[in-house]
Coordinates of C-alpha atoms in Angstrom, one line a residue:
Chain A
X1 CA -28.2 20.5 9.7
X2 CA -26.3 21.6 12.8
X3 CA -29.0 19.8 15.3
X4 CA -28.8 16.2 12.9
X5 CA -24.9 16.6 13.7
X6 CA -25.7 17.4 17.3
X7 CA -27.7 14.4 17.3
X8 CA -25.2 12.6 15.7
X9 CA -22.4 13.3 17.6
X10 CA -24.3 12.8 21.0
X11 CA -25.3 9.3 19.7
X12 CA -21.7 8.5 19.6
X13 CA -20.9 9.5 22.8
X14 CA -23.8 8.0 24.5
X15 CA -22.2 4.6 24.7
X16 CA -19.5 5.7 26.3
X17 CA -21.0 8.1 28.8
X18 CA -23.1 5.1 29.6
X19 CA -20.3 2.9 29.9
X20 CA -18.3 5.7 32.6
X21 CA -21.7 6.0 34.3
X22 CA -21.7 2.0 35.1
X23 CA -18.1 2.1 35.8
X24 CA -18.6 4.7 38.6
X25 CA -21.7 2.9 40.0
X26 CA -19.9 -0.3 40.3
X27 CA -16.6 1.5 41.7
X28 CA -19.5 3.5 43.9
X29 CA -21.1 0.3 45.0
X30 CA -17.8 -1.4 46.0
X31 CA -17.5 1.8 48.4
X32 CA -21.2 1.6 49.9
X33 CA -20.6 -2.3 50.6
X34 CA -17.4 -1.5 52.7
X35 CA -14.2 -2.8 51.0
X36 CA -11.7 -2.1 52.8
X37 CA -7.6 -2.8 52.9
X38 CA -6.2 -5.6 55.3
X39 CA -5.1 -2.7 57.4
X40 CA -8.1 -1.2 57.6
X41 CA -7.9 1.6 55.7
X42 CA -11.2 2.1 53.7
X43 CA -11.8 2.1 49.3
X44 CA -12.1 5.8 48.6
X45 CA -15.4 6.2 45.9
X46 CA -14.9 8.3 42.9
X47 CA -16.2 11.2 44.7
X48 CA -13.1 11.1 47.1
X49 CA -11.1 10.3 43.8
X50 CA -12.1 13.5 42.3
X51 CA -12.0 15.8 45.3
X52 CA -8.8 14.6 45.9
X53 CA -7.7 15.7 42.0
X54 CA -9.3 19.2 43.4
X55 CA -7.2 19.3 46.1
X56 CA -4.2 18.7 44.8
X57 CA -4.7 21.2 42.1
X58 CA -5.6 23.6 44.9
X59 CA -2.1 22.4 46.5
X60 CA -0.5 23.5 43.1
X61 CA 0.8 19.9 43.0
X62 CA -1.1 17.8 40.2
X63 CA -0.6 20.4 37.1
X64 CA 3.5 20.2 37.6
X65 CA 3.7 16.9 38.2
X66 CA 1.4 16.2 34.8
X67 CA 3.4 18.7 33.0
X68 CA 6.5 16.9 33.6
X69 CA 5.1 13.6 33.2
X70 CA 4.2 14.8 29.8
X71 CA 7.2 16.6 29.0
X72 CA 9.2 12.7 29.7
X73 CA 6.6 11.0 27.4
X74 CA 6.5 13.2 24.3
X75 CA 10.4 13.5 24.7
X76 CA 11.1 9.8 25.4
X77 CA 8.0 9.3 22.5
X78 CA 9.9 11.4 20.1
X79 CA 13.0 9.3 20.9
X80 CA 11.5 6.1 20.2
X81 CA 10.2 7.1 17.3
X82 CA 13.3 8.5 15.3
X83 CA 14.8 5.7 16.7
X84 CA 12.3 3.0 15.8
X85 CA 12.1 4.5 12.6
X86 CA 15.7 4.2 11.6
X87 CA 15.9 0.8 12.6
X88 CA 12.1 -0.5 11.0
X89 CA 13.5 1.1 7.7
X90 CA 17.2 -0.6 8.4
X91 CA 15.4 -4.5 8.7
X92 CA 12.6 -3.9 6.1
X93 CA 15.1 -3.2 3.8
X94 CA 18.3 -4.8 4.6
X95 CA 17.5 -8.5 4.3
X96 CA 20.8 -9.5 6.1
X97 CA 19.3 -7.2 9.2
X98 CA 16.3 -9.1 8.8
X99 CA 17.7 -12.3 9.1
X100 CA 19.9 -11.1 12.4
X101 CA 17.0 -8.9 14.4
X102 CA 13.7 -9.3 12.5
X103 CA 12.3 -12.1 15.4
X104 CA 14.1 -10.1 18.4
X105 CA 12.3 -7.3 17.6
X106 CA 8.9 -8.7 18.1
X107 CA 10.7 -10.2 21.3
X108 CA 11.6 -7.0 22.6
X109 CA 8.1 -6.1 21.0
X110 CA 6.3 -8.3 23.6
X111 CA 8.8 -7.9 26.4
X112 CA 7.5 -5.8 29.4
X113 CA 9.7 -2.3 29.2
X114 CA 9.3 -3.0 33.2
X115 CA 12.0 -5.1 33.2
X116 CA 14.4 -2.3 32.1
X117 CA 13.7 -0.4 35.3
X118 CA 16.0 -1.8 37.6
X119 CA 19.1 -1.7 35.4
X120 CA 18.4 1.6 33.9
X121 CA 18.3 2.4 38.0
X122 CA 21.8 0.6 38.6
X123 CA 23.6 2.3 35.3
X124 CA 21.8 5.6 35.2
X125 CA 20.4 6.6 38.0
X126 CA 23.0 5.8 40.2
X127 CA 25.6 7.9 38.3
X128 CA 22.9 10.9 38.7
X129 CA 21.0 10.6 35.1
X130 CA 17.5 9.9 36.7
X131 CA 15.4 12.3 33.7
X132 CA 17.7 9.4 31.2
X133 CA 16.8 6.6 33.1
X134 CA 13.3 7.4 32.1
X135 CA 14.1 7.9 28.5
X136 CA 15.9 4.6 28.5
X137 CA 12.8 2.7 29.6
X138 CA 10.1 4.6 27.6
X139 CA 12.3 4.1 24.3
X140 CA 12.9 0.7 25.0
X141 CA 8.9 0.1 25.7
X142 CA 7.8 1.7 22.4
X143 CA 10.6 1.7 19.7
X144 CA 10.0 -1.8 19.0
X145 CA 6.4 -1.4 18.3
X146 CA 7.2 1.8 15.8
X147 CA 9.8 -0.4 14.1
X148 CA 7.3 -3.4 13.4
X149 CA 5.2 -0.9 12.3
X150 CA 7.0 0.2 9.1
X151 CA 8.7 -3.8 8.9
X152 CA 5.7 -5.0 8.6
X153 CA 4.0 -2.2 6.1
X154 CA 6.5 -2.3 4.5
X155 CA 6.0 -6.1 3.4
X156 CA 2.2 -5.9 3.3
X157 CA 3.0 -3.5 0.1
X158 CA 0.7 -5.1 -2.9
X159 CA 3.8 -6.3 -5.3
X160 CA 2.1 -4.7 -7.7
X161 CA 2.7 -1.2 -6.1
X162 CA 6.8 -1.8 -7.1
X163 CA 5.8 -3.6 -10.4
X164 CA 3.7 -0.3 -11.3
X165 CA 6.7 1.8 -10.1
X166 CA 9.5 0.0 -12.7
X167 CA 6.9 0.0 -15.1
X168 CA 6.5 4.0 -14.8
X169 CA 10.3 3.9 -14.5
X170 CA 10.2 5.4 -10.6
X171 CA 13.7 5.0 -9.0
X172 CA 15.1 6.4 -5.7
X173 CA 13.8 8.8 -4.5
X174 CA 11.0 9.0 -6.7
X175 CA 10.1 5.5 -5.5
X176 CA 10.1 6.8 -2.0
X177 CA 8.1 10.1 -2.2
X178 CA 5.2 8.6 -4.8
X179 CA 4.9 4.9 -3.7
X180 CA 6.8 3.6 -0.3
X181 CA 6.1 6.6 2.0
X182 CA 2.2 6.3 1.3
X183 CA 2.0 3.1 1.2
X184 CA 3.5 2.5 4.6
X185 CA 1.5 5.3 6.6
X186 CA -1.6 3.6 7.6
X187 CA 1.1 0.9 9.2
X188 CA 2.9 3.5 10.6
X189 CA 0.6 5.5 12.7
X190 CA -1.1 2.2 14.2
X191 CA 2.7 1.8 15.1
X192 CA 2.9 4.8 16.0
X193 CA -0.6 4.4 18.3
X194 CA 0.8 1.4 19.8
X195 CA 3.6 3.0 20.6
X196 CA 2.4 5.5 22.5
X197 CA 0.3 3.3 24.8
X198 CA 3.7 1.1 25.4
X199 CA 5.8 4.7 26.1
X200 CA 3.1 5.8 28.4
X201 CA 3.2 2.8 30.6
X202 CA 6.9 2.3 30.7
X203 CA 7.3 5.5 32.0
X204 CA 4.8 5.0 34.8
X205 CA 6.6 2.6 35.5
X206 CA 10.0 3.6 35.5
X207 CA 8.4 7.1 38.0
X208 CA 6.8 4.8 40.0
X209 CA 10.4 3.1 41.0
X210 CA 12.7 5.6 40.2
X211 CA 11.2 8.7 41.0
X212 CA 13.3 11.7 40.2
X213 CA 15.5 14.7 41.7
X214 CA 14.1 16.8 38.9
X215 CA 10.7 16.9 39.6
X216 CA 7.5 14.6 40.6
X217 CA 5.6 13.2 38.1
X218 CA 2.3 11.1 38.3
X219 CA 3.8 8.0 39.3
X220 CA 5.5 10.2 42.2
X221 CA 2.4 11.3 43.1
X222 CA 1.0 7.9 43.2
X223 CA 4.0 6.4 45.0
X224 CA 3.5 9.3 47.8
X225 CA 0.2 8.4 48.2
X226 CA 1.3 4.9 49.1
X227 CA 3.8 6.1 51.2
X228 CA 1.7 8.5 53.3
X229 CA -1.4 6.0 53.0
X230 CA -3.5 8.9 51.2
X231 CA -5.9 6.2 49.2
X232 CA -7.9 9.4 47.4
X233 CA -4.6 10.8 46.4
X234 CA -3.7 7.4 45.0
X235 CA -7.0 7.1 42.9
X236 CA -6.7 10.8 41.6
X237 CA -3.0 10.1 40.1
X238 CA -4.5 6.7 38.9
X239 CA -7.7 8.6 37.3
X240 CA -5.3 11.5 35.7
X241 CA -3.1 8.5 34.2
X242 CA -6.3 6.8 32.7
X243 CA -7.5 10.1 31.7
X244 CA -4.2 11.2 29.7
X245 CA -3.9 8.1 27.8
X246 CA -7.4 8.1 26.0
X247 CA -7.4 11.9 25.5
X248 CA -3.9 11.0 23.6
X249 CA -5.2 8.2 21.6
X250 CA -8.5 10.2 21.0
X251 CA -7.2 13.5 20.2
X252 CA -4.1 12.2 18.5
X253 CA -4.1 8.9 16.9
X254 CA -7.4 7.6 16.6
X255 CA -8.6 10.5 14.4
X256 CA -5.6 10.5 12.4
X257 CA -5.9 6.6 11.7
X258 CA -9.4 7.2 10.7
X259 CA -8.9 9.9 8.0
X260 CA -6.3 7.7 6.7
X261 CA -8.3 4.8 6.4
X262 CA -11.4 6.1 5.1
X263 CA -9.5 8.0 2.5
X264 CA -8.5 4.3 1.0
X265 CA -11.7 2.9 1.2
X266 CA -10.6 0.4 4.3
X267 CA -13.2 1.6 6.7
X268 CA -17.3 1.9 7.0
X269 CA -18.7 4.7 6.0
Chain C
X1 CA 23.5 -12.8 -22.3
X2 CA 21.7 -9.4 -20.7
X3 CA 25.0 -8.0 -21.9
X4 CA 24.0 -9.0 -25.4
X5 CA 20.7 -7.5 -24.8
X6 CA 22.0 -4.0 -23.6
X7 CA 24.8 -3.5 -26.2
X8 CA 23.4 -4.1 -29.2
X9 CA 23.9 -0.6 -31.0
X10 CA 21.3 1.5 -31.4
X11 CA 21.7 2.0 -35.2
X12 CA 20.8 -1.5 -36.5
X13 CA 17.9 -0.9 -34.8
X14 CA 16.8 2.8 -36.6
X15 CA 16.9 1.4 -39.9
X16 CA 13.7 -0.9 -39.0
X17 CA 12.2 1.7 -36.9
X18 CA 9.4 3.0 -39.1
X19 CA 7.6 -0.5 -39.4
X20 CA 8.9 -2.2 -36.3
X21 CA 7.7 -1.4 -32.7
X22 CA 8.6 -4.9 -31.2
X23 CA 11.2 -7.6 -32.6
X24 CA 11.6 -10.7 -30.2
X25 CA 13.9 -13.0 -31.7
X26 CA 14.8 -16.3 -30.1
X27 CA 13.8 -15.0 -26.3
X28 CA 13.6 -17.9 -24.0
X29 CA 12.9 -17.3 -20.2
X30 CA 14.0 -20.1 -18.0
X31 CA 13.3 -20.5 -14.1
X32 CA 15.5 -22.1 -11.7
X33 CA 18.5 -23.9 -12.4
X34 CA 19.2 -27.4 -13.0
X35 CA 16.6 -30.1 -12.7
X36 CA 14.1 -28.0 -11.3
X37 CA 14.1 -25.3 -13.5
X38 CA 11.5 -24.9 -15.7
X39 CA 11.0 -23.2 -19.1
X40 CA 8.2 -20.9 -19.6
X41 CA 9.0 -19.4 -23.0
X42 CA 11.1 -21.1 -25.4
X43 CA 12.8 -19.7 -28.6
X44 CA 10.2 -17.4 -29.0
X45 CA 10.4 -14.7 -32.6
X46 CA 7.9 -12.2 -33.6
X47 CA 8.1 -8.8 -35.4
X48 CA 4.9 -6.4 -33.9
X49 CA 4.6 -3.9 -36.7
X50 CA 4.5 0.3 -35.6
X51 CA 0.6 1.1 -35.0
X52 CA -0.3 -3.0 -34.7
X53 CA -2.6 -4.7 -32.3
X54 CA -1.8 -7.9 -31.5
X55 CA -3.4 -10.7 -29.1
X56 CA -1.5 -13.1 -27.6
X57 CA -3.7 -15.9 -27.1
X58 CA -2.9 -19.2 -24.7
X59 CA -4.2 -21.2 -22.0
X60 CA -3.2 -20.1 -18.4
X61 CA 1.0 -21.3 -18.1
X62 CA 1.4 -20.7 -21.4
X63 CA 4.0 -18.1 -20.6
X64 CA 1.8 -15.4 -22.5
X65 CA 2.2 -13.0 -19.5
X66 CA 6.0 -13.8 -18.9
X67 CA 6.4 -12.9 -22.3
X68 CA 4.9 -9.4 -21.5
X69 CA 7.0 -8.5 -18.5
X70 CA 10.0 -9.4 -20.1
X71 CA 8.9 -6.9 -23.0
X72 CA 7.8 -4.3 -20.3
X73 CA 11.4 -4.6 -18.9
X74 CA 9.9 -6.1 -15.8
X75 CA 11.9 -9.2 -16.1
X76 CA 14.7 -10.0 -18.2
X77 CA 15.2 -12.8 -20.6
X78 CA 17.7 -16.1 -20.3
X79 CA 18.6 -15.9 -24.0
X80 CA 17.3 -14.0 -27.2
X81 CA 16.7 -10.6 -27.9
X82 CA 14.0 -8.0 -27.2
X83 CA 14.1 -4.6 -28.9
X84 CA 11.2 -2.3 -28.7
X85 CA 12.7 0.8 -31.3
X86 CA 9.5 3.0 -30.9
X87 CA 9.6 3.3 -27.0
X88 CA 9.7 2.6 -23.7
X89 CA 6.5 0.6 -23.4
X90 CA 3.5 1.8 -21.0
X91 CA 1.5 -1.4 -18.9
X92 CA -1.3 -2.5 -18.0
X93 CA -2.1 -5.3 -15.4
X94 CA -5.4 -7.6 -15.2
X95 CA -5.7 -5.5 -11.7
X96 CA -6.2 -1.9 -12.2
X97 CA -3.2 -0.9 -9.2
X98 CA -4.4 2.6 -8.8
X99 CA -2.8 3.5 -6.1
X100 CA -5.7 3.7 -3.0
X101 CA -4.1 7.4 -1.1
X102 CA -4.4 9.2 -4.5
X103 CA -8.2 10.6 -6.5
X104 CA -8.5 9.2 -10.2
X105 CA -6.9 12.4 -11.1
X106 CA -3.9 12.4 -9.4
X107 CA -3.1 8.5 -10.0
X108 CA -3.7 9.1 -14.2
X109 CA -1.4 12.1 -13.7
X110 CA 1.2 10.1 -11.9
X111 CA 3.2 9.1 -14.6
X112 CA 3.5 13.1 -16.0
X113 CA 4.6 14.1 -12.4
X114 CA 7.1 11.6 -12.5
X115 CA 8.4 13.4 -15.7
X116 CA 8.6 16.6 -14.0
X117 CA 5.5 18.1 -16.4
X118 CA 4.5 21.4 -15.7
X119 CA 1.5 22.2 -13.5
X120 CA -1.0 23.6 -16.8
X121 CA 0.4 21.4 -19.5
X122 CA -0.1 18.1 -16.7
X123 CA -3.9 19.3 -16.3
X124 CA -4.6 19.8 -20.1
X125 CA -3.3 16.3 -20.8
X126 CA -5.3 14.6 -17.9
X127 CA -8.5 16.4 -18.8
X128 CA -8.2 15.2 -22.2
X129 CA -7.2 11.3 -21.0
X130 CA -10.4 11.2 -18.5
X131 CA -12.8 12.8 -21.0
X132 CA -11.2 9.7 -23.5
X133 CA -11.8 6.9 -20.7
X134 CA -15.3 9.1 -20.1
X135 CA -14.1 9.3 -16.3
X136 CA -14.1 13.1 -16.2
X137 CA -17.1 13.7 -13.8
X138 CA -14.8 10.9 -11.2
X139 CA -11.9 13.0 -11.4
X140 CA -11.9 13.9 -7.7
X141 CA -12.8 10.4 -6.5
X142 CA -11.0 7.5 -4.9
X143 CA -10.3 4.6 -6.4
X144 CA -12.3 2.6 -4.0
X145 CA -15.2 4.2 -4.8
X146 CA -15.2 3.5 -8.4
X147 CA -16.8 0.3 -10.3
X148 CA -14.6 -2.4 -11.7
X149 CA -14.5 -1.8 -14.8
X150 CA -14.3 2.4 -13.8
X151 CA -10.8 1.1 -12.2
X152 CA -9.7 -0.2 -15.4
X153 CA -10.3 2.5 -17.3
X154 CA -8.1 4.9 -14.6
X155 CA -5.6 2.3 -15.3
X156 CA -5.9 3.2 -19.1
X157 CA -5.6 6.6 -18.9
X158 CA -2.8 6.3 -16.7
X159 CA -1.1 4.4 -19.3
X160 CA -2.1 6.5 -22.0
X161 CA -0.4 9.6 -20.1
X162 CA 3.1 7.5 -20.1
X163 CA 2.8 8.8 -23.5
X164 CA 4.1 5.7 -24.9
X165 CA 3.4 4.7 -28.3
X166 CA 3.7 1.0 -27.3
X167 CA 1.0 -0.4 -25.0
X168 CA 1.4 -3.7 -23.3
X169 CA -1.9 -5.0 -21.9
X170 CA -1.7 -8.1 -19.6
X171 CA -5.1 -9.5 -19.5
X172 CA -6.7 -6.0 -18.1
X173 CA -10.6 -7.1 -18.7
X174 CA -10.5 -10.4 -17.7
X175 CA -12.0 -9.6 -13.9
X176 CA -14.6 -7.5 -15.4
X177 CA -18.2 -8.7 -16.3
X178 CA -19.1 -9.3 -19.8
X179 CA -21.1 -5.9 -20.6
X180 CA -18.5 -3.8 -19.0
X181 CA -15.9 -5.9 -20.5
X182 CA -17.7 -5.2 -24.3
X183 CA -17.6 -1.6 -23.4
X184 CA -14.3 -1.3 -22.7
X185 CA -13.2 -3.2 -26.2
X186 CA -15.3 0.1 -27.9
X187 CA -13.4 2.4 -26.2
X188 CA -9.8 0.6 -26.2
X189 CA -10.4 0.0 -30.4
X190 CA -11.5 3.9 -30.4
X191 CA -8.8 5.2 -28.4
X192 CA -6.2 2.6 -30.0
X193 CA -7.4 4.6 -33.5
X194 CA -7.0 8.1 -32.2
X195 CA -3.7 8.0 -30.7
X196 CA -2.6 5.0 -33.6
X197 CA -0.6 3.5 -30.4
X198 CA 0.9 0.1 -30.8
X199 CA -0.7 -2.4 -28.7
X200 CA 0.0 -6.1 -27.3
X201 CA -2.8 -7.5 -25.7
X202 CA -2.4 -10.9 -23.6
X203 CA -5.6 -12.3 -23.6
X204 CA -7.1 -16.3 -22.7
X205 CA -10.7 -15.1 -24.3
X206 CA -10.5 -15.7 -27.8
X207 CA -13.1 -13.8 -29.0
X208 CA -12.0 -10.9 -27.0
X209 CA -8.9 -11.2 -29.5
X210 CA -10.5 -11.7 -32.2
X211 CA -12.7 -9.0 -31.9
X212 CA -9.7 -6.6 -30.9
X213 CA -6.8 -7.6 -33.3
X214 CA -5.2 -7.2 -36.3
X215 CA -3.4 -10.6 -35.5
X216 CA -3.8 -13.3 -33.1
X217 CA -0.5 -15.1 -31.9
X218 CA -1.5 -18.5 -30.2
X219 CA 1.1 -19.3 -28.0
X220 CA 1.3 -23.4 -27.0
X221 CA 2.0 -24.6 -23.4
X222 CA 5.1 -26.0 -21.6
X223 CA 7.1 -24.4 -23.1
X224 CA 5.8 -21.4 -24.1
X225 CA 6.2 -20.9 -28.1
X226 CA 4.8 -19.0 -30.9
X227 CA 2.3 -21.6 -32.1
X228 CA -0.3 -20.4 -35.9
X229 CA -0.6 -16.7 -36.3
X230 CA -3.7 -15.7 -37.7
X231 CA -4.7 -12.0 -39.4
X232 CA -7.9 -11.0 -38.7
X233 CA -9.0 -8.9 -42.1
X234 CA -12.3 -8.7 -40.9
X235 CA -13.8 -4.6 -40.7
X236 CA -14.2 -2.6 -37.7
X237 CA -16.4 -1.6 -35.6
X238 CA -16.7 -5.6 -34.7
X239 CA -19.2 -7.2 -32.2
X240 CA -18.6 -10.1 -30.0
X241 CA -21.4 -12.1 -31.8
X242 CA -20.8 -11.2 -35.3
X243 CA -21.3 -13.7 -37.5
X244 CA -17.3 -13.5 -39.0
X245 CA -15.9 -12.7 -35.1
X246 CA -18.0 -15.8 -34.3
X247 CA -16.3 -18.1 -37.2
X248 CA -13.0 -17.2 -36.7
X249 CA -13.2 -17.4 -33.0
X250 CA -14.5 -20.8 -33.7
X251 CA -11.4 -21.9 -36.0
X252 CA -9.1 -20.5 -33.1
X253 CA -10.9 -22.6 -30.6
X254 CA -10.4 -25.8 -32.4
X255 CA -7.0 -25.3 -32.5
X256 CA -6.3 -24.6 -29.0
X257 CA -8.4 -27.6 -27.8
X258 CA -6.0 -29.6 -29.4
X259 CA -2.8 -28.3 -28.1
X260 CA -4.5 -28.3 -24.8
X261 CA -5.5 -31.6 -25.2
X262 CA -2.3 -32.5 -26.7
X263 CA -0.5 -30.8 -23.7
X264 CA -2.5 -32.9 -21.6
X265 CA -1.5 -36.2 -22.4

């Protein structure tokens, strides 16, 4: 029992050990073949790229700066999220909303947070709110995508689901708790999903160009490494970014997602 | 007119209670105004006796299922009235619409939870509904990973726990396949004559209705209105391919070939 789920769970991850493993050959290859920058400066392999994630541990650098890079994404995440719910619920509901902000929300959807950077830098960080510059820019990235999320569950829900509901005489909030709320979920956390992949590159973004006075973050550590011409140091801040987002998505949301669909019958086995 | 509807006083209607479960009289349902609109029932009267079964037979647009959701209080009429004494009525749909995040259990038991049932009472009444639908060893499963015809009888119990004593059925067998469909007319004329529940089943199968019914309404097309009523005397249990099922079924048929051929001309 315990060695066929061994087995099981090491043919899963096979693939993608495979996959890493041809990854870091290529990546190694480019290395042994000599690419180098117009100025000279070498392509560090992954071995340099992992050292280099050593050393800055060892230099008591990389742990803050990921703390506090995650400590900006779950808060600006949790943010988005309120406020994406609030508004998804507002135009799914409100047909006159609908009407006004139902297209420019897949704009803003599809809109590069990026953008946002420099004026969240000329309002806020000028006037000395760096940490809610950030916010601004990781909200605006991923509220949209949680407010499509429930907008659009909300109007894949079978018309039979509210026909059933009259017909068992469900009102209010009765209609909510036993119909809407479950109906949406699977909606909402691949909203939710998307969302955090939008949050999480806004706000490498907005540390990359803002920085800030209360503390590096990965993008700081990246931009030093431009700065000081430290290619390894670059490539470990760029493999700990990588590295963040799938653990998220894997840990998190893809599991989640899973149980939910399987439960309703809308995924293999 | 829904004023009408709403206000007429409750004691005109007590005095028919004991043999009345539904009166339609004169209920016409008209979509869209103007030159576009279109009638789908018109003038439409019938008295359903308490404990009945009735089929409402037609071809597909003949307003047969309109007629149902404006008795379910799913829709509401243009003109006419629409009293239902005994209850408010429990439905079924031709799809099952068990909801897909909830076991067989906990979907049959929706309705009670929605009454605020207590936890013991709520398992003793869905025990008894699954063993009825003979679902009881599915209890714990998902919708999904029950047959067809397994859906629809979920969707019966379901209805059954509403507790109604007025059961609207639009259609509910007519995705099935034709053994599971026979199987489920056992057990709906079984249950129908342990609870002694009124039922009105929409149906475009005529021997379906005449194998279920103790009346047949034939509703004509465009617009939708009562069209020859027939009483089925003949005993039950009844089988699809009895020879009286078979007859009568016949005389139906004849009749609504015409007023579909009529309707096509």
């Amino acid at each position: 029992m315990t060695t066929a789920r061994l087995a099981r769970a090491g043919r899963a991850l096979l693939p993608r050990v495979l996959a890493i493993a041809l990854l870091t050959g290529a990546w190694q290859l480019l290395v042994v073949i000599g690419v180098q920058s117009p100025t000279g400066v070498p392509l560090p392999g992954p071995g340099d790229a992992v050292g280099a994630m050593a050393d800055l541990t060892r230099q008591g650098l990389l742990l803050p700066a990921l703390l506090n890079t995650i400590t900006r994404a779950a808060t600006g995440y949790a943010l988005a999220l309120v406020i994406g719910t609030i508004i998804g619920a507002a135009v799914a509901r409100v047909p006159l909303l609908r009407s006004a902000v139902g297209s420019l929300l897949a704009g803003l959807q599809a809109l590069p947070s990026v953008v946002w950077v420099p004026i969240a830098a000329l309002f806020l960080v000028a006037g000395g709110h760096d940490e809610n510059a950030m916010y601004f820019v990781v909200v605006m990235g991923a509220f949209p995508s949680i407010a499509m999320g429930v907008m659009s569950s909300y109007d894949n829900i079978p018309p039979l689901t509210f026909r059933l509901a009259r017909s068992l005489g469900a009102k209010g909030p009765q209609l909510y708790r036993h119909f809407i709320f479950s109906a949406l979920l699977p909606g909402y956390v691949a909203g939710m999903k998307q969302a955090w992949a939008f949050s999480w590159r806004s706000l490498m973004a907005a540390e990359l160009i803002i920085g800030s006075l209360a503390g590096a973050g990965l993008g700081t550590l990246l931009d030093n490494g431009r700065a000081l011409l430290d290619l390894p140091e670059m490539f470990a801040a760029v493999l700990t970014i990588l590295i963040v987002g799938i653990a998220v998505d894997d840990v998190i949301f893809s599991p989640v997602e899973r149980a939910l669909l399987r439960r309703r019958g809308l995924l293999a086995a | 007119m829904n004023l009408a509807l709403r206000a007429r006083p409750r004691l005109l209607v007590a005095e028919e209670a004991d043999e009345v479960a539904v009166r339609l009289a004169g209920v016409t349902k008209v979509y869209g105004k103007g030159r576009g609109s279109v009638t789908a029932l018109d003038d439409v009267s019938l008295d359903v006796g308490k404990g009945e079964f009735v089929c409402i037979l037609g071809a597909s647009g003949c307003g047969k299922s309109t007629l149902l959701s404006l008795i379910a209080g799913l829709d509401r009429a243009t003109a006419g009235r629409i009293d239902t004494p005994v209850a408010h009525p429990a439905v079924m749909f031709q799809e099952p619409g068990l909801l897909p995040w909830l076991t067989v259990r906990r979907n049959v038991e929706l309705p009670l939870r929605l009454r605020h049932s207590a936890d013991g009472e709520r398992r003793v009444i869905v025990n008894r509904l699954l063993a009825m639908v003979k679902l009881i060893d599915f209890a714990d499963s998902r919708p999904h990973e029950l047959s067809g015809g397994m859906r629809q009888r979920a969707a019966l119990a379901r209805a059954l726990a509403q507790d109604s004593q007025l059961l609207l059925m639009d259609e509910p067998f007519a995705a099935l396949d034709a053994i599971t469909r026979d199987s489920l007319h056992d057990d709906l004329t079984r249950i129908w004559g342990d609870c002694g529940n009124t039922i009105i089943f929409v149906t475009h199968n005529v021997r379906e209705a005449v194998r279920l019914a103790d009346r047949v309404v034939l509703m004509t097309s465009r617009p939708g209105r009562v069209g020859r009523i027939w009483d089925v005397d003949i005993p039950r249990p009844r089988t699809l391919d009895s020879a009286d099922v078979a007859a009568l079924a016949t005389e139906i048929t004849a009749t609504l070939r015409l007023e579909v051929s009529s309707d096509d001309r």
